[in-house]
């Protein structure tokens, strides 16, 4: 048994790492082989001397190689950095330590609340927090998180200002849905599913983030709540609970109603929103004749009617109506894609109807004409094609045939707004380009929802009690807060701008802590950190996390 040194050269600098190697006889190959028992990483001269003397039996306090044992390994660096970020936000002063465990778990290895305690014991968190966790403790903490929901939001709102991470000049607000596997909770209702799961009951999550993506407001509504019904309550909370008196609210078209806009203006907020197609049709100054003249062959020439803002956004400001501004925007790429998608949809529907005709021709029993008509109408409605495909059922012996045609006028009507979107705003003092930028920045809230669903895995929901459902949502938002902070910190550094939180965790995950035992002595050893892990630790926390002398005090 001996120490083996490995020398690596990077950019002209030598890095020396050590590992414990055991000699054994390979019966199959009939020769002596070496096996690495433990990676020791960088060692100080006195540590190298101690190991060599111990292995050679030359120290007074000596032990055999068989006594040197790696008791356990713990997930370390990613967990320790997220613990630092949690304390950076001061969340340890607001909620129980178990809430931190649940939020960090959402970032690194989303588990059901029942399974989190097993994951927890495989990390360094028990030694950092000094807590024993079991499912009962977790459920009790969820009840406490529910009771502290508003306190948590008010704390984050104040911390964003205190840490100077962002201001509230622009606030992005939107809603999404998340479904249940099974639930009889009053919140669980069938509604418009953003997850394309009409068959599942769901909740609605309303959320507001700053322009850099930091969350400070969220609320859970029953699954059948209309988008527009959440806005007035949100606007009232901004003034009454958070004390925000001036801000520009950026929202998607689903939030827009006359009463909502009136409420926003009464509270003296600005707004930037987009309009539904049905609302665009009511604008007096729309250049319909020109829009109808654009086709695939002349789109590059016709776009010159608009002013250039970016490759995907040409614009023309329309006539104001009172204090309301309208900015007509045109995206040539989207125009071509929507034309292509519509043609492919028509071809797909025609293929479906042709196949149905073949099935009807081969049918031996007489079909109920009303049932057949309802079936086809449901299909066309699902494909949003009732205005562009017309059909009638013709008797054919003991069955029917579907006679269909494409409605050219319907297609022209649907196509007149291809590539078009309209911004409506009451902001008077900025140019149209700034309104476009403000609205396009709404991608921040869309990234929030994507992160919640695909990364911290807010869905599907398995809880059945209202307070636990709301607490679960809060835990997921706090996990998203940690992810956002990680991305905020790394993107300020050169060469790290394109990293996502998930990529960062993947880099950090392999850095673990080994618990070594030799005789009566125990010691923690950090696996040799890579260059990326060292750099990320500097950016996200500090290098003390890689100082083994300090690790011994865990």
Coordinates of C-alpha atoms in Angstrom, one line a residue:
X1 CA 0.0 0.0 0.0
X2 CA 1.5 3.4 -1.0
X3 CA 0.9 6.9 -2.0
X4 CA 0.9 7.7 -5.8
X5 CA 1.3 11.2 -7.2
X6 CA -0.3 12.4 -10.4
X7 CA 1.1 15.5 -12.1
X8 CA -1.2 17.5 -14.5
X9 CA -0.1 20.5 -16.6
X10 CA -2.5 23.2 -17.6
X11 CA -1.5 26.4 -19.2
X12 CA 2.1 25.8 -18.1
X13 CA 1.2 25.3 -14.5
X14 CA 1.7 22.0 -12.7
X15 CA -1.0 20.5 -10.5
X16 CA -0.1 17.7 -8.1
X17 CA -2.7 15.2 -6.8
X18 CA -2.3 12.2 -4.5
X19 CA -4.2 9.0 -4.2
X20 CA -3.9 5.9 -2.0
X21 CA -3.1 2.8 -4.0
X22 CA -3.4 -0.9 -2.9
X23 CA -1.4 -3.8 -4.4
X24 CA -3.2 -7.0 -5.1
X25 CA -2.8 -10.3 -7.0
X26 CA -5.1 -10.7 -10.0
X27 CA -5.8 -14.4 -10.2
X28 CA -7.3 -14.2 -13.6
X29 CA -4.4 -12.3 -15.3
X30 CA -1.9 -13.9 -12.9
X31 CA 0.0 -10.7 -12.2
X32 CA 0.3 -7.9 -9.6
X33 CA -2.1 -5.0 -10.1
X34 CA -2.8 -1.7 -8.4
X35 CA -6.2 -0.4 -7.2
X36 CA -7.0 3.2 -6.2
X37 CA -8.7 3.0 -2.8
X38 CA -9.2 6.8 -2.2
X39 CA -8.6 10.1 -4.1
X40 CA -6.8 12.4 -1.6
X41 CA -6.5 15.5 -3.9
X42 CA -3.8 18.1 -3.0
X43 CA -1.8 17.3 0.1
X44 CA 0.4 19.6 2.2
X45 CA 4.0 18.4 2.8
X46 CA 3.4 17.4 6.4
X47 CA 0.3 15.4 5.2
X48 CA 2.4 13.6 2.6
X49 CA 5.1 12.8 5.2
X50 CA 2.4 11.6 7.7
X51 CA 0.8 9.3 5.2
X52 CA 4.2 7.9 4.0
X53 CA 5.4 7.3 7.6
X54 CA 2.1 5.7 8.6
X55 CA 2.1 3.4 5.6
X56 CA 5.7 2.4 6.3
X57 CA 5.0 1.9 10.1
X58 CA 7.5 4.6 11.1
X59 CA 5.3 6.8 13.3
X60 CA 4.5 6.2 16.9
X61 CA 0.7 6.3 16.2
X62 CA 0.6 3.8 13.4
X63 CA -2.3 1.8 11.9
X64 CA -2.4 -0.8 9.2
X65 CA -3.7 -0.2 5.7
X66 CA -6.8 -2.3 6.5
X67 CA -7.7 0.2 9.2
X68 CA -7.8 3.1 6.8
X69 CA -11.4 3.2 5.7
X70 CA -13.5 5.5 3.6
X71 CA -16.7 5.4 5.7
X72 CA -19.0 7.4 3.5
X73 CA -19.1 10.0 0.7
X74 CA -21.5 13.0 0.8
X75 CA -22.8 15.3 -1.9
X76 CA -20.9 18.4 -1.1
X77 CA -20.0 21.4 -3.3
X78 CA -23.3 22.1 -5.1
X79 CA -25.1 21.7 -1.8
X80 CA -22.7 23.9 0.2
X81 CA -22.9 26.7 -2.4
X82 CA -26.7 26.7 -2.4
X83 CA -26.6 26.8 1.4
X84 CA -24.5 30.0 1.1
X85 CA -26.9 31.5 -1.4
X86 CA -29.9 30.6 0.9
X87 CA -28.2 32.5 3.7
X88 CA -27.3 35.4 1.3
X89 CA -31.0 35.9 0.9
X90 CA -31.5 35.7 4.7
X91 CA -34.0 32.9 4.3
X92 CA -32.5 31.2 7.4
X93 CA -33.9 34.0 9.5
X94 CA -37.4 33.6 8.0
X95 CA -38.3 29.9 7.7
X96 CA -37.3 26.6 9.3
X97 CA -34.1 24.9 8.1
X98 CA -36.2 22.1 6.6
X99 CA -37.5 24.7 4.1
X100 CA -33.9 25.1 2.9
X101 CA -33.5 21.4 2.5
X102 CA -36.7 21.2 0.4
X103 CA -35.7 24.2 -1.8
X104 CA -32.2 22.9 -2.4
X105 CA -33.6 19.4 -3.2
X106 CA -35.8 21.1 -5.9
X107 CA -32.7 22.5 -7.5
X108 CA -30.5 19.4 -7.4
X109 CA -32.6 16.2 -7.3
X110 CA -36.4 16.9 -7.1
X111 CA -38.0 14.2 -4.9
X112 CA -41.4 13.7 -3.4
X113 CA -41.5 15.3 0.0
X114 CA -41.7 11.8 1.5
X115 CA -38.3 10.8 -0.1
X116 CA -36.4 14.0 0.7
X117 CA -35.2 12.8 4.0
X118 CA -33.3 9.9 2.3
X119 CA -31.6 12.3 -0.1
X120 CA -30.8 14.7 2.7
X121 CA -28.8 12.1 4.6
X122 CA -26.6 11.5 1.5
X123 CA -25.5 15.2 1.5
X124 CA -23.4 17.4 3.7
X125 CA -26.6 19.3 4.8
X126 CA -27.0 17.3 8.1
X127 CA -23.6 18.5 9.2
X128 CA -24.1 22.1 7.9
X129 CA -27.6 22.4 9.6
X130 CA -27.3 20.0 12.5
X131 CA -30.9 18.8 11.9
X132 CA -32.5 15.4 11.8
X133 CA -35.2 15.2 9.2
X134 CA -38.0 12.7 8.6
X135 CA -41.3 12.8 6.6
X136 CA -43.3 13.9 9.7
X137 CA -41.0 16.9 10.2
X138 CA -41.2 17.8 6.5
X139 CA -45.0 17.8 6.5
X140 CA -45.0 19.9 9.7
X141 CA -42.7 22.4 8.0
X142 CA -45.0 22.6 4.9
X143 CA -47.8 23.7 7.2
X144 CA -45.5 26.4 8.6
X145 CA -44.5 27.5 5.2
X146 CA -48.1 27.9 4.2
X147 CA -48.7 30.1 7.3
X148 CA -45.7 32.2 6.4
X149 CA -46.4 32.6 2.7
X150 CA -46.9 36.4 2.7
X151 CA -44.0 36.9 5.2
X152 CA -41.7 35.1 2.7
X153 CA -42.9 37.3 -0.2
X154 CA -42.5 40.5 1.7
X155 CA -39.0 39.4 2.8
X156 CA -37.9 38.7 -0.8
X157 CA -39.4 42.0 -2.0
X158 CA -37.3 43.9 0.6
X159 CA -34.2 41.8 0.0
X160 CA -34.2 42.5 -3.7
X161 CA -34.0 46.2 -2.9
X162 CA -31.5 45.8 0.0
X163 CA -29.1 43.6 -2.0
X164 CA -29.5 46.0 -5.0
X165 CA -30.2 43.1 -7.3
X166 CA -33.0 44.9 -9.1
X167 CA -35.6 47.6 -9.0
X168 CA -39.3 47.5 -9.6
X169 CA -39.5 49.8 -12.6
X170 CA -40.6 46.9 -14.8
X171 CA -42.7 44.0 -13.4
X172 CA -43.6 40.9 -15.4
X173 CA -46.8 39.2 -14.5
X174 CA -48.4 36.1 -15.9
X175 CA -50.1 32.9 -14.9
X176 CA -49.6 29.2 -15.7
X177 CA -51.3 25.9 -14.7
X178 CA -50.0 22.8 -13.0
X179 CA -52.0 19.5 -12.9
X180 CA -52.7 16.8 -10.3
X181 CA -52.6 13.1 -10.7
X182 CA -55.6 12.8 -8.4
X183 CA -57.2 15.2 -6.0
X184 CA -60.5 16.1 -4.4
X185 CA -59.1 19.4 -3.1
X186 CA -61.3 22.5 -3.7
X187 CA -58.5 24.1 -5.6
X188 CA -58.3 21.3 -8.1
X189 CA -60.6 22.1 -11.0
X190 CA -60.7 21.4 -14.7
X191 CA -59.8 24.4 -16.8
X192 CA -57.7 25.8 -19.6
X193 CA -54.5 23.7 -19.3
X194 CA -51.1 25.2 -20.3
X195 CA -49.7 21.6 -19.9
X196 CA -52.1 20.2 -22.6
X197 CA -53.6 17.9 -20.0
X198 CA -57.4 18.6 -20.3
X199 CA -58.0 15.3 -18.7
X200 CA -56.4 16.4 -15.4
X201 CA -57.6 18.7 -12.7
X202 CA -55.3 21.6 -12.1
X203 CA -54.4 24.7 -10.1
X204 CA -53.6 28.2 -11.5
X205 CA -50.3 29.9 -10.4
X206 CA -50.1 33.7 -10.8
X207 CA -46.6 35.1 -10.5
X208 CA -44.7 38.3 -10.7
X209 CA -40.9 38.7 -11.2
X210 CA -38.6 41.7 -11.7
X211 CA -36.9 42.4 -15.0
X212 CA -34.0 40.2 -14.0
X213 CA -36.3 37.3 -13.1
X214 CA -36.3 37.5 -9.2
X215 CA -39.7 36.4 -7.9
X216 CA -41.5 38.4 -5.2
X217 CA -45.2 37.6 -5.6
X218 CA -47.0 34.4 -6.3
X219 CA -50.5 33.1 -5.6
X220 CA -52.4 29.9 -6.2
X221 CA -56.0 30.0 -7.6
X222 CA -58.4 27.2 -8.4
X223 CA -57.9 25.5 -11.7
X224 CA -60.9 27.1 -13.5
X225 CA -59.9 30.7 -12.7
X226 CA -59.9 32.9 -15.8
X227 CA -56.6 34.8 -16.5
X228 CA -58.2 38.2 -16.3
X229 CA -59.7 37.6 -12.8
X230 CA -56.3 37.4 -11.2
X231 CA -55.0 40.9 -12.3
X232 CA -57.0 43.3 -10.0
X233 CA -56.0 41.4 -6.9
X234 CA -52.3 41.5 -8.0
X235 CA -52.4 45.3 -8.7
X236 CA -54.0 45.9 -5.2
X237 CA -51.3 43.8 -3.6
X238 CA -48.5 45.8 -5.3
X239 CA -49.7 49.0 -3.6
X240 CA -51.1 47.7 -0.3
X241 CA -48.7 45.0 0.6
X242 CA -45.4 45.9 -1.1
X243 CA -45.8 49.7 -1.2
X244 CA -44.9 49.9 -4.9
X245 CA -46.3 53.2 -6.2
X246 CA -44.7 53.4 -9.6
X247 CA -44.0 50.6 -12.1
X248 CA -44.7 49.4 -15.6
X249 CA -46.6 46.2 -15.7
X250 CA -45.8 43.9 -18.7
X251 CA -48.5 41.3 -19.4
X252 CA -49.6 39.0 -22.1
X253 CA -52.8 39.2 -24.0
X254 CA -54.6 36.8 -21.7
X255 CA -54.5 39.4 -18.9
X256 CA -56.1 42.2 -20.9
X257 CA -59.6 43.4 -20.2
X258 CA -61.1 46.9 -20.0
X259 CA -61.7 46.6 -16.3
X260 CA -58.2 45.4 -15.6
X261 CA -56.6 48.2 -17.5
X262 CA -58.9 50.7 -15.7
X263 CA -57.7 49.2 -12.4
X264 CA -54.1 49.6 -13.4
X265 CA -54.6 53.2 -14.4
X266 CA -56.5 54.0 -11.2
X267 CA -53.5 52.8 -9.2
X268 CA -51.4 55.0 -11.5
X269 CA -49.3 52.2 -13.0
X270 CA -48.1 52.1 -16.6
X271 CA -48.7 49.0 -18.7
X272 CA -47.4 47.3 -21.8
X273 CA -49.6 44.5 -23.1
X274 CA -50.4 42.7 -26.3
X275 CA -53.8 42.3 -27.8
X276 CA -55.8 39.2 -28.8
X277 CA -56.6 38.9 -32.6
X278 CA -60.2 39.8 -31.9
X279 CA -59.2 43.0 -30.2
X280 CA -56.8 43.9 -33.0
X281 CA -59.7 43.8 -35.4
X282 CA -61.3 46.7 -33.5
X283 CA -58.4 49.2 -34.0
X284 CA -59.5 52.0 -36.3
X285 CA -56.1 52.7 -37.9
X286 CA -55.2 49.1 -38.9
X287 CA -53.8 49.0 -42.5
X288 CA -55.8 45.9 -43.5
X289 CA -55.5 46.4 -47.2
X290 CA -51.7 46.4 -47.0
X291 CA -51.5 43.4 -44.6
X292 CA -53.7 41.4 -47.0
X293 CA -51.3 42.2 -49.9
X294 CA -48.4 40.5 -48.2
X295 CA -47.6 36.9 -49.4
X296 CA -44.7 34.5 -49.4
X297 CA -43.3 36.0 -52.6
X298 CA -43.2 39.6 -51.6
X299 CA -42.7 39.6 -47.8
X300 CA -39.1 40.9 -48.0
X301 CA -40.2 43.9 -50.1
X302 CA -43.4 44.5 -48.2
X303 CA -41.7 44.7 -44.8
X304 CA -40.2 48.0 -45.8
X305 CA -43.6 49.6 -45.0
X306 CA -42.5 49.2 -41.4
X307 CA -39.6 50.7 -39.5
X308 CA -36.8 48.4 -38.6
X309 CA -36.2 47.5 -34.9
X310 CA -34.7 44.0 -35.2
X311 CA -34.6 41.1 -37.6
X312 CA -37.8 39.7 -36.0
X313 CA -39.5 43.0 -35.2
X314 CA -40.5 45.7 -37.7
X315 CA -43.0 48.2 -36.5
X316 CA -45.4 51.0 -37.3
X317 CA -47.0 53.2 -34.6
X318 CA -50.7 53.7 -35.2
X319 CA -52.9 56.6 -34.3
X320 CA -53.4 57.1 -30.6
X321 CA -56.8 56.8 -29.0
X322 CA -56.8 59.2 -26.0
X323 CA -53.7 58.2 -23.9
X324 CA -53.5 54.7 -25.4
X325 CA -50.8 53.9 -27.9
X326 CA -50.8 51.1 -30.4
X327 CA -47.7 49.7 -32.0
X328 CA -48.2 47.4 -35.0
X329 CA -45.3 44.8 -35.1
X330 CA -44.4 42.5 -37.9
X331 CA -42.1 39.5 -37.8
X332 CA -41.2 38.3 -41.4
X333 CA -39.9 34.9 -40.1
X334 CA -43.0 34.3 -38.1
X335 CA -45.1 35.3 -41.1
X336 CA -43.5 32.6 -43.3
X337 CA -43.7 30.0 -40.5
X338 CA -47.4 30.6 -39.9
X339 CA -48.1 30.3 -43.6
X340 CA -46.2 27.1 -43.7
X341 CA -47.9 25.7 -40.5
X342 CA -51.3 26.5 -41.9
X343 CA -50.7 24.7 -45.1
X344 CA -49.4 21.7 -43.3
X345 CA -52.4 21.8 -41.0
X346 CA -54.8 21.8 -43.9
X347 CA -53.0 18.9 -45.6
X348 CA -53.1 17.0 -42.3
X349 CA -56.8 17.6 -41.9
X350 CA -57.5 16.5 -45.5
X351 CA -55.5 13.3 -44.9
X352 CA -57.5 12.6 -41.7
X353 CA -60.9 13.2 -43.6
X354 CA -59.7 11.0 -46.5
X355 CA -58.9 8.2 -44.0
X356 CA -62.2 8.6 -42.3
X357 CA -63.9 8.2 -45.7
X358 CA -62.1 5.0 -46.3
X359 CA -63.2 3.7 -42.9
X360 CA -66.8 4.7 -43.7
X361 CA -66.7 3.0 -47.1
X362 CA -65.7 -0.2 -45.4
X363 CA -68.2 0.0 -42.6
X364 CA -70.8 -2.8 -42.5
X365 CA -73.2 -1.2 -40.1
X366 CA -75.2 2.0 -40.7
X367 CA -73.6 5.1 -39.0
X368 CA -75.5 7.6 -36.9
X369 CA -75.2 10.8 -38.9
X370 CA -75.5 13.2 -35.9
X371 CA -72.8 11.3 -34.0
X372 CA -70.5 11.4 -37.1
X373 CA -71.2 15.1 -37.6
X374 CA -70.4 15.9 -34.0
X375 CA -67.2 13.9 -34.1
X376 CA -65.9 15.8 -37.1
X377 CA -66.9 19.2 -35.7
X378 CA -65.0 18.4 -32.5
X379 CA -61.9 17.4 -34.5
X380 CA -62.0 20.6 -36.5
X381 CA -62.6 22.7 -33.4
X382 CA -59.6 21.0 -31.7
X383 CA -57.4 21.9 -34.8
X384 CA -58.8 25.5 -34.8
X385 CA -60.0 24.8 -38.4
X386 CA -63.7 25.3 -38.4
X387 CA -63.4 28.6 -40.4
X388 CA -61.1 27.2 -43.0
X389 CA -62.5 23.7 -43.7
X390 CA -66.1 23.3 -44.5
X391 CA -67.8 19.9 -44.8
X392 CA -71.1 18.1 -45.3
X393 CA -72.2 14.5 -45.0
X394 CA -73.6 12.7 -48.0
X395 CA -75.5 9.5 -47.8
X396 CA -73.8 6.6 -49.5
X397 CA -75.8 3.3 -49.2
X398 CA -75.9 2.3 -45.6
X399 CA -73.1 4.7 -44.6
X400 CA -72.0 8.3 -45.3
X401 CA -69.1 10.1 -47.1
X402 CA -67.5 13.3 -45.9
X403 CA -67.5 16.0 -48.7
X404 CA -65.1 18.8 -47.7
X405 CA -63.5 21.9 -49.2
X406 CA -61.1 24.6 -48.1
X407 CA -62.8 28.0 -47.6
X408 CA -60.6 30.5 -49.4
X409 CA -62.2 33.5 -47.7
X410 CA -61.7 31.8 -44.3
X411 CA -58.1 31.2 -45.1
X412 CA -57.6 34.8 -46.2
X413 CA -59.3 36.1 -43.0
X414 CA -57.1 33.8 -40.8
X415 CA -53.9 34.8 -42.8
X416 CA -54.3 38.6 -42.6
X417 CA -52.6 38.7 -39.2
X418 CA -49.8 36.2 -40.0
X419 CA -46.6 37.5 -38.4
X420 CA -48.5 40.4 -36.8
X421 CA -48.8 41.4 -33.2
X422 CA -49.9 44.7 -31.6
X423 CA -48.6 46.3 -28.4
X424 CA -51.0 48.5 -26.4
X425 CA -49.5 50.9 -23.8
X426 CA -50.3 54.0 -21.8
X427 CA -46.6 54.9 -21.5
X428 CA -46.3 58.3 -23.2
X429 CA -42.7 59.4 -23.0
X430 CA -40.8 56.5 -24.6
X431 CA -40.3 55.4 -28.2
X432 CA -42.0 52.5 -29.9
X433 CA -38.7 50.5 -29.9
X434 CA -38.5 50.7 -26.1
X435 CA -42.1 49.4 -25.8
X436 CA -41.2 46.5 -28.0
X437 CA -38.1 45.8 -25.9
X438 CA -40.1 45.9 -22.7
X439 CA -42.7 43.5 -24.0
X440 CA -40.2 41.1 -25.5
X441 CA -38.4 41.0 -22.1
X442 CA -41.5 39.2 -20.9
X443 CA -39.5 36.1 -21.8
X444 CA -38.2 36.4 -18.3
X445 CA -41.5 35.3 -16.8
X446 CA -41.8 32.5 -19.5
X447 CA -38.4 31.3 -18.5
X448 CA -39.6 31.3 -14.9
X449 CA -42.5 29.0 -15.7
X450 CA -40.3 26.8 -17.8
X451 CA -37.8 26.5 -15.0
X452 CA -40.5 25.7 -12.5
X453 CA -42.0 22.9 -14.6
X454 CA -39.0 21.3 -16.2
X455 CA -36.3 21.8 -13.6
X456 CA -37.7 22.2 -10.1
X457 CA -40.5 19.9 -11.3
X458 CA -43.5 21.6 -9.7
X459 CA -45.7 19.2 -11.5
X460 CA -47.4 16.8 -11.2
X461 CA -48.9 17.6 -7.7
X462 CA -49.5 14.7 -5.3
X463 CA -50.7 16.7 -2.3
X464 CA -54.4 16.7 -1.4
X465 CA -54.7 19.5 1.2
X466 CA -55.0 23.1 0.1
X467 CA -52.4 24.4 2.5
X468 CA -49.9 21.7 1.5
X469 CA -50.4 22.4 -2.2
X470 CA -49.7 26.1 -1.6
X471 CA -46.7 25.3 0.5
X472 CA -45.3 23.0 -2.2
X473 CA -45.7 25.8 -4.7
X474 CA -43.8 28.2 -2.4
X475 CA -41.0 25.6 -2.0
X476 CA -40.7 25.3 -5.8
X477 CA -40.6 29.1 -6.1
X478 CA -37.8 29.3 -3.5
X479 CA -35.9 26.6 -5.5
X480 CA -36.4 28.8 -8.6
X481 CA -35.0 31.8 -6.6
X482 CA -31.8 29.8 -5.9
X483 CA -31.5 28.9 -9.6
X484 CA -32.1 32.5 -10.7
X485 CA -29.4 33.7 -8.2
X486 CA -26.9 31.2 -9.5
X487 CA -27.5 32.3 -13.1
X488 CA -27.4 36.0 -12.1
X489 CA -24.0 35.5 -10.4
X490 CA -22.3 33.4 -13.1
X491 CA -23.5 35.6 -16.0
X492 CA -21.7 38.6 -14.6
X493 CA -18.4 36.8 -15.2
X494 CA -16.7 36.5 -18.6
X495 CA -16.9 33.1 -20.2
X496 CA -19.7 32.0 -17.9
X497 CA -22.5 34.0 -19.7
X498 CA -24.1 31.0 -21.4
X499 CA -24.2 28.7 -18.4
X500 CA -27.6 27.6 -17.0
X501 CA -28.2 26.7 -13.4
X502 CA -28.5 23.1 -14.4
X503 CA -25.1 23.2 -16.2
X504 CA -23.5 24.8 -13.1
X505 CA -24.9 22.0 -10.9
X506 CA -23.6 19.4 -13.3
X507 CA -20.1 20.9 -13.0
X508 CA -20.3 21.0 -9.2
X509 CA -22.0 17.6 -8.5
X510 CA -18.8 15.4 -8.7
X511 CA -17.1 17.4 -5.9
X512 CA -17.9 15.3 -2.8
X513 CA -16.6 14.9 0.7
X514 CA -15.1 11.6 1.9
X515 CA -15.2 10.6 5.6
X516 CA -11.9 8.8 6.2
X517 CA -11.1 6.8 9.3
X518 CA -7.7 5.5 10.3
X519 CA -7.4 3.8 13.7
X520 CA -9.2 6.1 16.2
X521 CA -8.8 9.2 14.0
X522 CA -11.4 10.6 11.5
X523 CA -10.9 13.1 8.8
X524 CA -13.0 14.7 6.0
X525 CA -11.3 14.8 2.6
X526 CA -12.7 16.8 -0.4
X527 CA -12.3 15.0 -3.7
X528 CA -9.9 16.8 -6.0
X529 CA -11.8 19.9 -7.4
X530 CA -11.6 20.5 -11.1
X531 CA -10.6 23.9 -12.5
X532 CA -14.2 24.6 -13.4
X533 CA -15.3 23.8 -9.8
X534 CA -12.7 26.1 -8.3
X535 CA -13.7 28.9 -10.6
X536 CA -17.4 28.5 -10.0
X537 CA -16.8 28.3 -6.2
X538 CA -15.0 31.7 -6.4
X539 CA -17.9 33.2 -8.3
X540 CA -20.8 31.8 -6.3
X541 CA -19.4 31.7 -2.8
X542 CA -15.7 31.7 -1.8
X543 CA -12.8 29.3 -1.8
X544 CA -13.2 28.6 1.9
X545 CA -15.6 25.9 0.8
X546 CA -12.6 24.1 -0.6
X547 CA -10.4 24.6 2.5
X548 CA -10.0 21.2 4.1
X549 CA -8.8 22.6 7.4
X550 CA -12.2 24.4 7.8
X551 CA -14.1 21.3 6.5
X552 CA -12.8 19.4 9.6
X553 CA -15.1 21.5 11.8
X554 CA -18.3 20.3 10.2

